[in-house]
Amino acid sequence: MRMPMNKIWAGIACVFVISTAFLHSSNISENEMACLVCNGNSLMGQLKNASTIMWFGAHPDDELYTGGTFGYYTRDLDGHLIIVSLYYNPGYVESNIESAEFLGNATYIRIEEQLGVKLPKCRKWIQLDEIIRELERKGVKDYIKQLILDYKPGIIFGFESTNGFRHSCQHVTMAKLLDEAVKELKKEGYDFFSYYYILNRDPNWFGEENMDPPPVTDIIDLTDEMWNYKLTLFDIYSKFYPDLKNETKINSLEHREYFRRVEIKQISSEKDIFPKGSYVKAKIEGSIPTSLLENDGITGFLLDVSWNKLEPEEGVYNWESLDARINEATSHGKYIFLNIMAGGVNTPNGVINKSETYTFIDTNRYHKSYLE
């Protein structure tokens, strides 16, 4: 049987990925693993076998980050790409049309436009959980699930759901909604798709401090043709982002794209994700969970206490337990704060921000040994 030319070229590209991955292997950290075999389980292997794939981003331009891979899939493999953006910007529609046409007449869906409602945006990390809940109430997660069921993609791509490619809470908003949609679909028995995060592991994009965390499961080294696909998307959106025409910037970027395959057991719950600088509620009775003590995003803990007076009283709380919580936190480099507003306190659940209008008192003032 004569093999179609697009499959032959896919095999050639696959060999290229293997060879270049070995050539660049010195750049891979010990926590990262390049996918060096193009079998059915690798991303490249799955792209060859998928008739449809879906990309879920926050903004109607986010597909450019993975333009090399998407260009290869749509132009070399003749696959059908569905591009989904959470938000809608009328000024970007013309560029969206141009991008979709270049990517093999991809389907471009803007959720905000389709739902016909104005959707809230995360402006500060402290808003993340609230915005996600509001978007769920407006039906966004259910709409994502329905799109997946309607198009039945072989592969779903989204942002990494703690950092969002460039430490963007709007990217993470969409990533978290997609995480939950995927998790629910898998639990409901739908198993026709694989799920991948696209990753930023190139410090020249937005700085090393804004890179996504490892691990990496798949690296696609871009051929000259694939790199030109990416540059075409840069050109399409450069009217909004002049840096995409900056030769110095472009020449500094790696000619590779990074991915992480995600299994359902690896998807964190919303409550497990804390932006850097978070203060989290804890109880005096019972140890603070190790997962919270070791979470790099958490700076300190607010002990959920209140008194009828501004000064603590013996017999009201177990001071040995308070000592234990303080020792747990400080041994992990965390702070503990007490809110001692007279007449009690009603603080929000989950993550709170030290800059909010609450009174925080360093508990070292009330440490048992200090009182004695």
Short mmCIF file of C-alpha atoms in Angstrom, two decimals, residues 18 91 101 123 161 186 204 223 282:
data_model
loop_
_atom_site.label_atom_id
_atom_site.label_comp_id
_atom_site.label_asym_id
_atom_site.label_seq_id
_atom_site.Cartn_x
_atom_site.Cartn_y
_atom_site.Cartn_z
CA ILE A 18 15.05 12.51 17.73
CA GLY A 91 -10.05 44.42 17.38
CA GLU A 101 -6.74 30.53 7.48
CA ARG A 123 -6.25 41.42 37.30
CA SER A 161 -2.22 25.62 35.39
CA LYS A 186 -12.53 11.67 32.41
CA ASN A 204 14.29 34.40 26.62
CA THR A 223 12.61 22.52 11.58
CA ALA A 282 -5.24 27.29 59.34
#
